[in-house]
Short mmCIF file of C-alpha atoms in Angstrom, two decimals:
data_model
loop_
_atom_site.label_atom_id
_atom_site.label_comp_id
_atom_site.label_asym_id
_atom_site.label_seq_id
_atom_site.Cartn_x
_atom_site.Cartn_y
_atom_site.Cartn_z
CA UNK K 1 57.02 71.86 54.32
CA UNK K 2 54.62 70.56 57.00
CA UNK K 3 56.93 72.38 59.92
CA UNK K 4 56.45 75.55 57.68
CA UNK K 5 52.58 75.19 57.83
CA UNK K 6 52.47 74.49 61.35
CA UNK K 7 54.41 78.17 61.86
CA UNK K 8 52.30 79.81 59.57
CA UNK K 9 49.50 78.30 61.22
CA UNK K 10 51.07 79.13 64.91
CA UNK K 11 51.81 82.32 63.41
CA UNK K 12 48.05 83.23 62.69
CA UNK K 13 46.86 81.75 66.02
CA UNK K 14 48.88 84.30 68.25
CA UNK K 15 47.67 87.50 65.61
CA UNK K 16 44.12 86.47 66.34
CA UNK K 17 44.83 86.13 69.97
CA UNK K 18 46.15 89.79 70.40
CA UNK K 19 43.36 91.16 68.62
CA UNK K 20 41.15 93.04 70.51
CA UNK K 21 37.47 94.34 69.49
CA UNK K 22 35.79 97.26 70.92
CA UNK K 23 33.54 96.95 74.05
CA UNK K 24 30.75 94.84 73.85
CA UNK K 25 27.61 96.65 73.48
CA UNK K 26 25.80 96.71 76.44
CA UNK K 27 22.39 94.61 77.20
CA UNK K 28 19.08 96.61 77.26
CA UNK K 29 18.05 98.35 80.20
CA UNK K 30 15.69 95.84 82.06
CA UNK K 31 15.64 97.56 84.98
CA UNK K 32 14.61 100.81 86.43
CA UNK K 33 17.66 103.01 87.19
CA UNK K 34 16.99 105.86 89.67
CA UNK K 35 20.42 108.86 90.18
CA UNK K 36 19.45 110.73 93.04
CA UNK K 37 21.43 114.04 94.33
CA UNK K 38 23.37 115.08 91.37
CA UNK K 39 23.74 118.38 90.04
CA UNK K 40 22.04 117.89 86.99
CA UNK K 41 22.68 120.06 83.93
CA UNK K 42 19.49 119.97 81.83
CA UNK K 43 20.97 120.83 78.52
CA UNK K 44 18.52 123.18 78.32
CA UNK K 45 20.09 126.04 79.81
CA UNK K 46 18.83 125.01 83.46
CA UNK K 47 20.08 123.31 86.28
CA UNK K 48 19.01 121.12 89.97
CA UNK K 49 20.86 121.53 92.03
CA UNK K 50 19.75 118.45 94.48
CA UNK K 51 18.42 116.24 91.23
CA UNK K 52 16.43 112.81 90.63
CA UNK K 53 16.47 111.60 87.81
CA UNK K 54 14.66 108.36 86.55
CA UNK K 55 14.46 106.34 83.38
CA UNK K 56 12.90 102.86 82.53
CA UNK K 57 13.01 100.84 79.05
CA UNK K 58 15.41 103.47 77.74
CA UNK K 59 13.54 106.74 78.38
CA UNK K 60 13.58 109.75 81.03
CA UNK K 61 10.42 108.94 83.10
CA UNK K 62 11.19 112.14 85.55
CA UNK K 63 13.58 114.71 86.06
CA UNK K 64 12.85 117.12 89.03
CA UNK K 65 14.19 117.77 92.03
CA UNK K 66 15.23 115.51 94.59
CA UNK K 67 13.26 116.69 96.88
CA UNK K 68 9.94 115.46 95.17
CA UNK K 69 7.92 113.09 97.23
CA UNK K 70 7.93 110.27 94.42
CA UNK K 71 8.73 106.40 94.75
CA UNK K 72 11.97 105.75 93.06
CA UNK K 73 12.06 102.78 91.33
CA UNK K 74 14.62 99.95 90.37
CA UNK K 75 18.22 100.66 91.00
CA UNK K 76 19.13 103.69 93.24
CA UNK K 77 22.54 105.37 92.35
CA UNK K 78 23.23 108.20 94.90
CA UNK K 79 25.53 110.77 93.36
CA UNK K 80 25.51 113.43 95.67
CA UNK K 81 28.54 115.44 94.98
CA UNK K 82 28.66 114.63 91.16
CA UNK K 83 27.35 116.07 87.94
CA UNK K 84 24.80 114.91 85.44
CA UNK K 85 24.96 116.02 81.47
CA UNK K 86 23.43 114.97 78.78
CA UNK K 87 25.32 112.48 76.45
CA UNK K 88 27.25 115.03 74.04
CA UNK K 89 27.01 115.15 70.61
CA UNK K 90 29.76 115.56 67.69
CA UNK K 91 28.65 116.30 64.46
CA UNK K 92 30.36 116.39 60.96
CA UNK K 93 32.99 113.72 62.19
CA UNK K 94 34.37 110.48 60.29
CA UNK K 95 34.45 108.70 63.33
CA UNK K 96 33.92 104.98 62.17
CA UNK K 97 34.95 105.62 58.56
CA UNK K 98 38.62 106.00 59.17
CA UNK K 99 40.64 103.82 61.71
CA UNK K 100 44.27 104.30 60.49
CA UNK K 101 45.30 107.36 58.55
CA UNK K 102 48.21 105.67 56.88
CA UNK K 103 46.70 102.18 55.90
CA UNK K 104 44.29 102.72 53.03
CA UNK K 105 42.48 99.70 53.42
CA UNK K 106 40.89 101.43 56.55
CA UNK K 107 39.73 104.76 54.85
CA UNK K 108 36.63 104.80 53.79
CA UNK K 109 35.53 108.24 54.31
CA UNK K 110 35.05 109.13 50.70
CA UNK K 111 34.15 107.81 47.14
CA UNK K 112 35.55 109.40 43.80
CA UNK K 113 34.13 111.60 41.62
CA UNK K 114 32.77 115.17 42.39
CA UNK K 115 28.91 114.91 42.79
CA UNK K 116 27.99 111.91 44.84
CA UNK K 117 25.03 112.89 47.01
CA UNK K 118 23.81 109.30 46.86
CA UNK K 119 26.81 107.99 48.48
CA UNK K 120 25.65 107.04 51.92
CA UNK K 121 28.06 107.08 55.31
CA UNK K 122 26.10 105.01 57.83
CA UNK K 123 26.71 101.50 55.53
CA UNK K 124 30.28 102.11 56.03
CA UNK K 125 29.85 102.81 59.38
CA UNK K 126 32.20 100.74 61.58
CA UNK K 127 30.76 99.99 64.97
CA UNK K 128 34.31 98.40 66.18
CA UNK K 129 36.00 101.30 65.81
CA UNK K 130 38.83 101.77 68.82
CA UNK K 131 38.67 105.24 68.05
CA UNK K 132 34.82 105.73 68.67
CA UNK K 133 35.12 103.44 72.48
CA UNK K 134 37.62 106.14 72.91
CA UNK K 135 35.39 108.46 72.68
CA UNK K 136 32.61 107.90 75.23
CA UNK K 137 34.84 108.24 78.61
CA UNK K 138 34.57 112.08 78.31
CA UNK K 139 31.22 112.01 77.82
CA UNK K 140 30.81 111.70 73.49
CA UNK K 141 28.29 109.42 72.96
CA UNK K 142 26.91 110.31 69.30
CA UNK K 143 27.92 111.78 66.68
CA UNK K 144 26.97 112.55 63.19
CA UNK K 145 28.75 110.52 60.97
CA UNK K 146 29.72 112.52 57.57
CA UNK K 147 31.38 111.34 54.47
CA UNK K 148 34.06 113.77 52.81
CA UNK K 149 35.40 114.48 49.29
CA UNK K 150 34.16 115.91 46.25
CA UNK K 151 31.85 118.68 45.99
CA UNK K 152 28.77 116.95 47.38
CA UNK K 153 30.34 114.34 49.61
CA UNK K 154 27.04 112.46 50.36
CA UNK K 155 24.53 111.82 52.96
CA UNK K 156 25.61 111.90 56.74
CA UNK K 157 23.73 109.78 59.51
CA UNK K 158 23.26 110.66 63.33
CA UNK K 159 24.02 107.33 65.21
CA UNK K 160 24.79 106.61 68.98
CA UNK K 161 27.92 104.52 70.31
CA UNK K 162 27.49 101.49 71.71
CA UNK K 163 26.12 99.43 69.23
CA UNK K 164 26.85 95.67 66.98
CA UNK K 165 26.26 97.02 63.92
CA UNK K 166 25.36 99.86 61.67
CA UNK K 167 21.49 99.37 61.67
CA UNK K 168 21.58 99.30 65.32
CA UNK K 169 23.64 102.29 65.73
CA UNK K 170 21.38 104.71 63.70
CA UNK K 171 19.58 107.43 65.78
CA UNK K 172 18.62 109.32 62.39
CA UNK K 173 19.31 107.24 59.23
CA UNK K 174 20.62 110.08 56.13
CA UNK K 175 19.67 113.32 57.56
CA UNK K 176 21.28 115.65 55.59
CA UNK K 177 23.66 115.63 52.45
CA UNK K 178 27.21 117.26 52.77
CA UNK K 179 28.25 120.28 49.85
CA UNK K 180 31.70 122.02 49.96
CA UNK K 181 30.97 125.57 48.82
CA UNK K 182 33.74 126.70 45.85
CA UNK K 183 36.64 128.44 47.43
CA UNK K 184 36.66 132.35 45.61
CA UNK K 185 40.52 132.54 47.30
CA UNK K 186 43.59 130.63 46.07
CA UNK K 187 47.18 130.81 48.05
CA UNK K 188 50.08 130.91 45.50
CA UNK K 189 51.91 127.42 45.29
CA UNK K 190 55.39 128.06 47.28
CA UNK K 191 56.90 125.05 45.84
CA UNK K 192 56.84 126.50 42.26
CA UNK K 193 58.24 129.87 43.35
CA UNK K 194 54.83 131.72 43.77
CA UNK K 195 54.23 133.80 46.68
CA UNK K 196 51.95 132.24 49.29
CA UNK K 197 49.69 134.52 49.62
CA UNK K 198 45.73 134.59 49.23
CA UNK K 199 44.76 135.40 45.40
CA UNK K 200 41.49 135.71 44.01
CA UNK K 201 40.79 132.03 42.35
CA UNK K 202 39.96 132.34 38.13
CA UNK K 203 37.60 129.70 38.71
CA UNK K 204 35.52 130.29 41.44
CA UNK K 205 32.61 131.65 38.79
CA UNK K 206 32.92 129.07 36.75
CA UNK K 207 32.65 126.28 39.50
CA UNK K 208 29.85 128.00 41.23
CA UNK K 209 28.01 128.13 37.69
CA UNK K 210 28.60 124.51 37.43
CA UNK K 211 27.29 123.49 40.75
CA UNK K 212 23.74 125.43 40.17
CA UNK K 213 23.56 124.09 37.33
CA UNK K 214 23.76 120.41 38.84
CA UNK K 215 21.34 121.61 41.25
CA UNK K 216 19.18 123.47 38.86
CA UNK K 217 18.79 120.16 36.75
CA UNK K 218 18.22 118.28 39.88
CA UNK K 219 15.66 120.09 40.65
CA UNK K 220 13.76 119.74 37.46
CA UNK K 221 14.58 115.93 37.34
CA UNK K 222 12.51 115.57 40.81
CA UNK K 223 9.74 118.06 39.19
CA UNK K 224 9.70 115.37 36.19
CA UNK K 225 8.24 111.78 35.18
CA UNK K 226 11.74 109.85 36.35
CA UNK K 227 10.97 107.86 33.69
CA UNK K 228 15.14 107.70 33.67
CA UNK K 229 16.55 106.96 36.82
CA UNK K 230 19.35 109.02 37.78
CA UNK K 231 20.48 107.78 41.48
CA UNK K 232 22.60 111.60 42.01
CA UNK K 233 19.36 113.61 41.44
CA UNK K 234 16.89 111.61 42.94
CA UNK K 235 19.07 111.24 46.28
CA UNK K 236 18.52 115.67 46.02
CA UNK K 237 15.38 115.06 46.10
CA UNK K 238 14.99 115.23 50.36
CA UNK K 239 16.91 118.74 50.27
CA UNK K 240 14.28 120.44 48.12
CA UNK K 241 11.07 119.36 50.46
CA UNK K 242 12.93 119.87 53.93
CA UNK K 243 13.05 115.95 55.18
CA UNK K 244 16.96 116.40 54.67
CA UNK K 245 19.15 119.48 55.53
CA UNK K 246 21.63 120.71 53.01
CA UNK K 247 24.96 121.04 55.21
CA UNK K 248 27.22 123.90 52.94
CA UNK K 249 30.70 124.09 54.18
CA UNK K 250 31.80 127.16 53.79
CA UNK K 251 34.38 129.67 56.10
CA UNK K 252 34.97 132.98 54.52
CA UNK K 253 32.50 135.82 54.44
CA UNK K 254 32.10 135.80 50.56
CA UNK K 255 31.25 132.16 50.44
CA UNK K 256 28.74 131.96 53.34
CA UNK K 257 27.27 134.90 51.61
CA UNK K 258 26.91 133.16 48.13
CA UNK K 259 26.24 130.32 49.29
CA UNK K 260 22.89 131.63 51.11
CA UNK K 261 21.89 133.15 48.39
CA UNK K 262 22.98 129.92 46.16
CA UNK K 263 19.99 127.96 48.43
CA UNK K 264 17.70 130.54 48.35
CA UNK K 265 17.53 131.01 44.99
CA UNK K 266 17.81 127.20 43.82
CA UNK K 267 14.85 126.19 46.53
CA UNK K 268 16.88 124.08 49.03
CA UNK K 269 14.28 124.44 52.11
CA UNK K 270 17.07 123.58 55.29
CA UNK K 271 20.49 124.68 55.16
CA UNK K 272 23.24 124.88 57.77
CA UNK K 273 26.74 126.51 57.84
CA UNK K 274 29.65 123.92 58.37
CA UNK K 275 32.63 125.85 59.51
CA UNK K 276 31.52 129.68 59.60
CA UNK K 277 34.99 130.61 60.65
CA UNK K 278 34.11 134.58 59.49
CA UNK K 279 30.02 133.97 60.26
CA UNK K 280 30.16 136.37 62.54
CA UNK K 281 30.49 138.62 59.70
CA UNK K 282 27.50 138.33 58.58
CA UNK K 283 24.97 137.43 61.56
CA UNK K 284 22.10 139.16 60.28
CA UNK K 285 21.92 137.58 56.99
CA UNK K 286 21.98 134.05 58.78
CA UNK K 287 19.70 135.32 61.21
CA UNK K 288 17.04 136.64 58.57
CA UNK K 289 17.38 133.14 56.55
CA UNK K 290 17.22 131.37 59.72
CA UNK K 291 20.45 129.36 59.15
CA UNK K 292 22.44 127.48 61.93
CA UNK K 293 26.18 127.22 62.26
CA UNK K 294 28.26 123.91 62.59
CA UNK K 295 31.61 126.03 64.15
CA UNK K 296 34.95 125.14 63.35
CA UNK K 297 37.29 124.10 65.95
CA UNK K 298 37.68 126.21 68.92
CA UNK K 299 40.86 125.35 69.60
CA UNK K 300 42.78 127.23 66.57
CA UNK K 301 44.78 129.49 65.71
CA UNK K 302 43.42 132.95 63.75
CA UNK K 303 43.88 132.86 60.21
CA UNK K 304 45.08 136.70 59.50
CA UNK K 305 47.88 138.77 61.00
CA UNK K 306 44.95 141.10 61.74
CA UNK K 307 42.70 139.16 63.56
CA UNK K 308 42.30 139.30 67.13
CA UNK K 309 44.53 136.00 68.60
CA UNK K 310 41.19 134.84 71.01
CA UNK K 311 38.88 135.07 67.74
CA UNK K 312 38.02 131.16 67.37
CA UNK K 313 37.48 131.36 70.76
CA UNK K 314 34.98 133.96 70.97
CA UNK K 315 33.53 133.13 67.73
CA UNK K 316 30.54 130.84 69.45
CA UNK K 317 29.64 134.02 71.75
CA UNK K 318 29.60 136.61 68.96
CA UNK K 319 27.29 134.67 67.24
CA UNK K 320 25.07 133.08 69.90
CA UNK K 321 24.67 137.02 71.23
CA UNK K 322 23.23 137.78 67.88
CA UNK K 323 20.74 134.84 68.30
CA UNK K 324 22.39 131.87 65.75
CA UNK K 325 21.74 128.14 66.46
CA UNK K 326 25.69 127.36 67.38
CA UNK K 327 26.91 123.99 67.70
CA UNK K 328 30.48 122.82 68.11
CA UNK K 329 32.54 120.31 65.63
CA UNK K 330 36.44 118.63 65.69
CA UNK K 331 37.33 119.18 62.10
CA UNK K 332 40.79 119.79 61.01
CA UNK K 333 43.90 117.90 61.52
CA UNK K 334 43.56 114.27 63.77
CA UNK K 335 39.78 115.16 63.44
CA UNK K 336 38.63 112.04 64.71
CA UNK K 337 40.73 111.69 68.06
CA UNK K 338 40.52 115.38 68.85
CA UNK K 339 36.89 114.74 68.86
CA UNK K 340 37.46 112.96 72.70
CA UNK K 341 37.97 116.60 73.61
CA UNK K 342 34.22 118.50 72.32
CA UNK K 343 33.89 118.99 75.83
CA UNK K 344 36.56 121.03 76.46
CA UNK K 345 35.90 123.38 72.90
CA UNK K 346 32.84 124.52 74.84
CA UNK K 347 34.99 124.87 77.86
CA UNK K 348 36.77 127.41 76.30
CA UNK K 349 33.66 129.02 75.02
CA UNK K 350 32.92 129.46 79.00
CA UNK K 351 36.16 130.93 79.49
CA UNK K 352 35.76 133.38 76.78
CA UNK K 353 32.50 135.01 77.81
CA UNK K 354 29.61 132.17 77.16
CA UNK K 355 27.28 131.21 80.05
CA UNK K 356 28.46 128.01 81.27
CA UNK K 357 25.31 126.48 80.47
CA UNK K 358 25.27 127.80 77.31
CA UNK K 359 28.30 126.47 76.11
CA UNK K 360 26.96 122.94 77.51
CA UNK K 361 24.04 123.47 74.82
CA UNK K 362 26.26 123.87 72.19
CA UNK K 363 27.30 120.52 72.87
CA UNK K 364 24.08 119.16 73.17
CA UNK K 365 20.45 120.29 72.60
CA UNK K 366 21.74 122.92 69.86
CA UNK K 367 23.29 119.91 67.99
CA UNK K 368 20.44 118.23 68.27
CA UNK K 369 18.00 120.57 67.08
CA UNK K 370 20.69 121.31 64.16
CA UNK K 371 20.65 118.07 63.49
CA UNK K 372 16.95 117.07 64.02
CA UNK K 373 17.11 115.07 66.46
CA UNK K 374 16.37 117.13 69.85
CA UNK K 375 12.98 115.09 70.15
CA UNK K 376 14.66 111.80 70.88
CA UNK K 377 18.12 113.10 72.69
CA UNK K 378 20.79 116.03 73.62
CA UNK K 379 18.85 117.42 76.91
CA UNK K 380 17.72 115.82 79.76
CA UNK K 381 13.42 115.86 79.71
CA UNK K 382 11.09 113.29 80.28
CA UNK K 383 10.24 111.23 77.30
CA UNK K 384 13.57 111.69 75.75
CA UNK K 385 16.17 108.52 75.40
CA UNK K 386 18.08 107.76 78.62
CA UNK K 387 21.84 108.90 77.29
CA UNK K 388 23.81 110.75 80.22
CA UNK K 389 26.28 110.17 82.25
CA UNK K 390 27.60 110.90 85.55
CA UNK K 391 30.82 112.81 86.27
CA UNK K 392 32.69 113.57 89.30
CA UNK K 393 33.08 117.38 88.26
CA UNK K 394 32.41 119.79 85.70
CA UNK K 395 32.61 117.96 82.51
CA UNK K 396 33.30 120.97 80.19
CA UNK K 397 36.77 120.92 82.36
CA UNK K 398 39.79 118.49 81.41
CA UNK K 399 40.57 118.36 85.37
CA UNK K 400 37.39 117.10 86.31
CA UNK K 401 35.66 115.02 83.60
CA UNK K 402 35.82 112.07 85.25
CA UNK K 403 32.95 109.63 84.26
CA UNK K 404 32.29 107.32 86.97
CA UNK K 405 28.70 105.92 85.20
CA UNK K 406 27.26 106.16 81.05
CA UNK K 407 24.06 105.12 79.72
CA UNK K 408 23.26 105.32 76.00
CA UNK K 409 19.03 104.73 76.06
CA UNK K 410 19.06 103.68 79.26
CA UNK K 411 21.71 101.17 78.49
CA UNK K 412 24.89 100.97 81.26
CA UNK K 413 27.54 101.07 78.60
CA UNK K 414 31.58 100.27 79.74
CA UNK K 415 33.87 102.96 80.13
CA UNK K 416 37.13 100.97 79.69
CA UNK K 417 38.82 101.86 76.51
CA UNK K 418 42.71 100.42 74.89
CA UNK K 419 43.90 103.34 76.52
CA UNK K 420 42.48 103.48 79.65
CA UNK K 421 43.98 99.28 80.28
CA UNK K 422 47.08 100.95 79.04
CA UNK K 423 46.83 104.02 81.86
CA UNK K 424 46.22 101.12 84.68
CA UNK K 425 49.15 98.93 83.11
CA UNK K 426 51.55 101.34 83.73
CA UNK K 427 50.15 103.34 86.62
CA UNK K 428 50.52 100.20 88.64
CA UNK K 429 53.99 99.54 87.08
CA UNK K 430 55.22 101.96 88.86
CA UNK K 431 53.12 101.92 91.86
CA UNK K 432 54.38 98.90 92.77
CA UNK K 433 57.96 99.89 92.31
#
């Protein structure tokens, strides 16, 4: 018996040993950090060539030219040669919600029922993530952190990553709440014989019905006394003043269309497109409501026979051309990892007829604005939070985003990830053979 404890005990001892945690967060910036001649891409649309750029306490305090007669201050980090971005942001991503797909006990991306805008993502935020460190050597450094399920999912948070805990991680704590729009199509279940083919769904009336009339009582709840707290309503309450966007995912023409019309007619003030695959159907009707879309991944395949094979790759131009707010998201299968790669979705909306620059904003300050939060972060201006980071190339290109130096609000975070030890374990395994 007491040689059985001692194993069990020995046992435990080497499991906690080969645990690893995520990065430590990195101290505060105490120091002055000046990056002199970079090419630094603004975010904005513009770029210097021969850059300086300095921040202090965790906030741009210049960005000009190199070339300005100006003390630098603190720490001096010549990158001439290199590139500067601003830190990129994902948006409608589970990142620190989900850790491993097949182990329950680490999903927590989504509560039961059907209406639960109360629910709130950022408390189940998990800062120790392995998939989130993963993220931040290509250049991802926040990300909007949205539950799923349901038809109101719940309230998203923007937070940054490099952080102990939840509270600290929070850029912008519940900004929006998340609604999946009613699907009018229905594809024939294969497995009980039926053709699998696109159908018009029975229901789609009814549940559209249904969800105005949650709204629609909502609404008059907030217009009320309260004297009978009801958590659901009350949490709708943000979405009918403006202090929180409505996000409506929707992808085919007919929904985007209804569901416009759904938040125009029940009084939401703010609402945003998640997914827009066929948005570019109906640009003008986003452009008159003033309505931004969240884009689904570039890197997809079209969803008709008859669709042109580049579409998801265009889709970001058609729209920006017609003057949308575009931003850029990782949804779809292994959402979470093939978030790493946001970079290189705007890559290919270079290579498919965006500006360069403009495809960097749709990384960046367009997510921000989308996301309220382009006061504080996604371009590179004086006054904003110090997050940006230095690469050796072009960071919107998989063959030269290499980060050699991050900062999240002024902050010098680590780079080092599981995988990259792994990369050095075996790159000198068989360097030294």
């Amino acid at each position: 018996m007491k040689i059985l404890k001692l194993f069990t005990v020995f046992v435990l001892l080497l499991c906690v040993s080969t645990i690893t945690a995520q990065q430590t967060p990195a101290s505060k910036q105490v120091q002055a950090i000046t990056i002199e001649g970079a090419t630094a891409h603004l975010g904005t649309g513009d770029v210097i060539e021969n850059s300086l750029i300095m921040f202090e306490n965790g906030k741009l305090t210049f960005v000009g030219s190199a070339m300005a007669k100006i003390a630098r201050k603190g720490t001096i980090i010549n990158a001439k040669g290199k590139h500067i971005y601003p830190g990129f942001i994902i948006p409608n991503s589970t990142l620190g919600l989900v850790e491993i797909d097949a182990v329950r006990a680490t999903q927590d991306n989504r509560e039961v029922g059907q209406m639960n805008p109360h629910i709130r993502s950022l408390i189940a935020y998990n800062t120790e993530s392995k998939i989130i460190e993963s993220m931040r050597p290509n250049g991802v450094l926040m990300g909007q952190i949205t539950p799923q399920g349901g038809r109101i999912s719940g309230t998203s948070s923007v937070v940054q990553f490099d952080a102990w805990n939840w509270e600290d991680a929070s850029i912008k704590t519940d900004d929006g709440i998340h609604l999946n729009w009613p699907n009018p199509y229905s594809r024939g279940r294969w497995w009980l014989g039926e053709p699998a083919t696109l159908k018009p769904n029975d229901n789609y009336g009814k549940q559209v019905e249904a969800l105005t009339s949650y709204i629609t009582q909502s609404k008059a709840y907030n217009n009320g006394d309260n004297n009978t707290k009801h958590l659901p309503f009350n949490a709708l309450k943000p979405v009918f003043t403006g202090s929180k966007t409505l996000y409506i995912h929707a992808d085919d023409e007919k929904s985007i269309t209804d569901a416009i019309m759904f938040a125009k007619d029940t009084g939401v003030k703010n609402t945003v497109i998640v997914g827009g695959y066929e948005a570019y159907k109906v640009t003008d009707l986003l452009k008159q409501h003033n309505i931004a879309v969240i884009l689904n991944r570039v890197h997809s395949r079209p969803n008709t026979d008859d669709e042109d094979y580049d579409l998801p790759f265009k889709s970001a131009k058609l729209l920006v051309d017609k003057g949308i707010l575009v931003a850029l998201q990782a949804n779809g299968d292994m959402e979470r990892m093939n978030s790493r790669n946001l970079p290189f979705y705007a890559g290919t909306c270079a290579a498919y007829g965006l500006d360069k620059e403009e495809a960097l904003k749709l990384i960046t300050s367009n997510t921000a604005k989308i996301l309220g939060v382009d006061e504080i972060c996604g371009s590179l201006e004086v006054g904003k939070d110090a997050t940006l980071f230095i690469s050796e190339g072009d960071a919107l290109d998989m063959r030269t985003n290499q980060l050699i130096k991050a900062f999240i609000q002024g902050r010098d975070i680590s780079l080092e990830t599981h995988q990259t030890e792994l990369w050095q374990r075996y790159s000198n395994k068989y360097k030294n053979q």
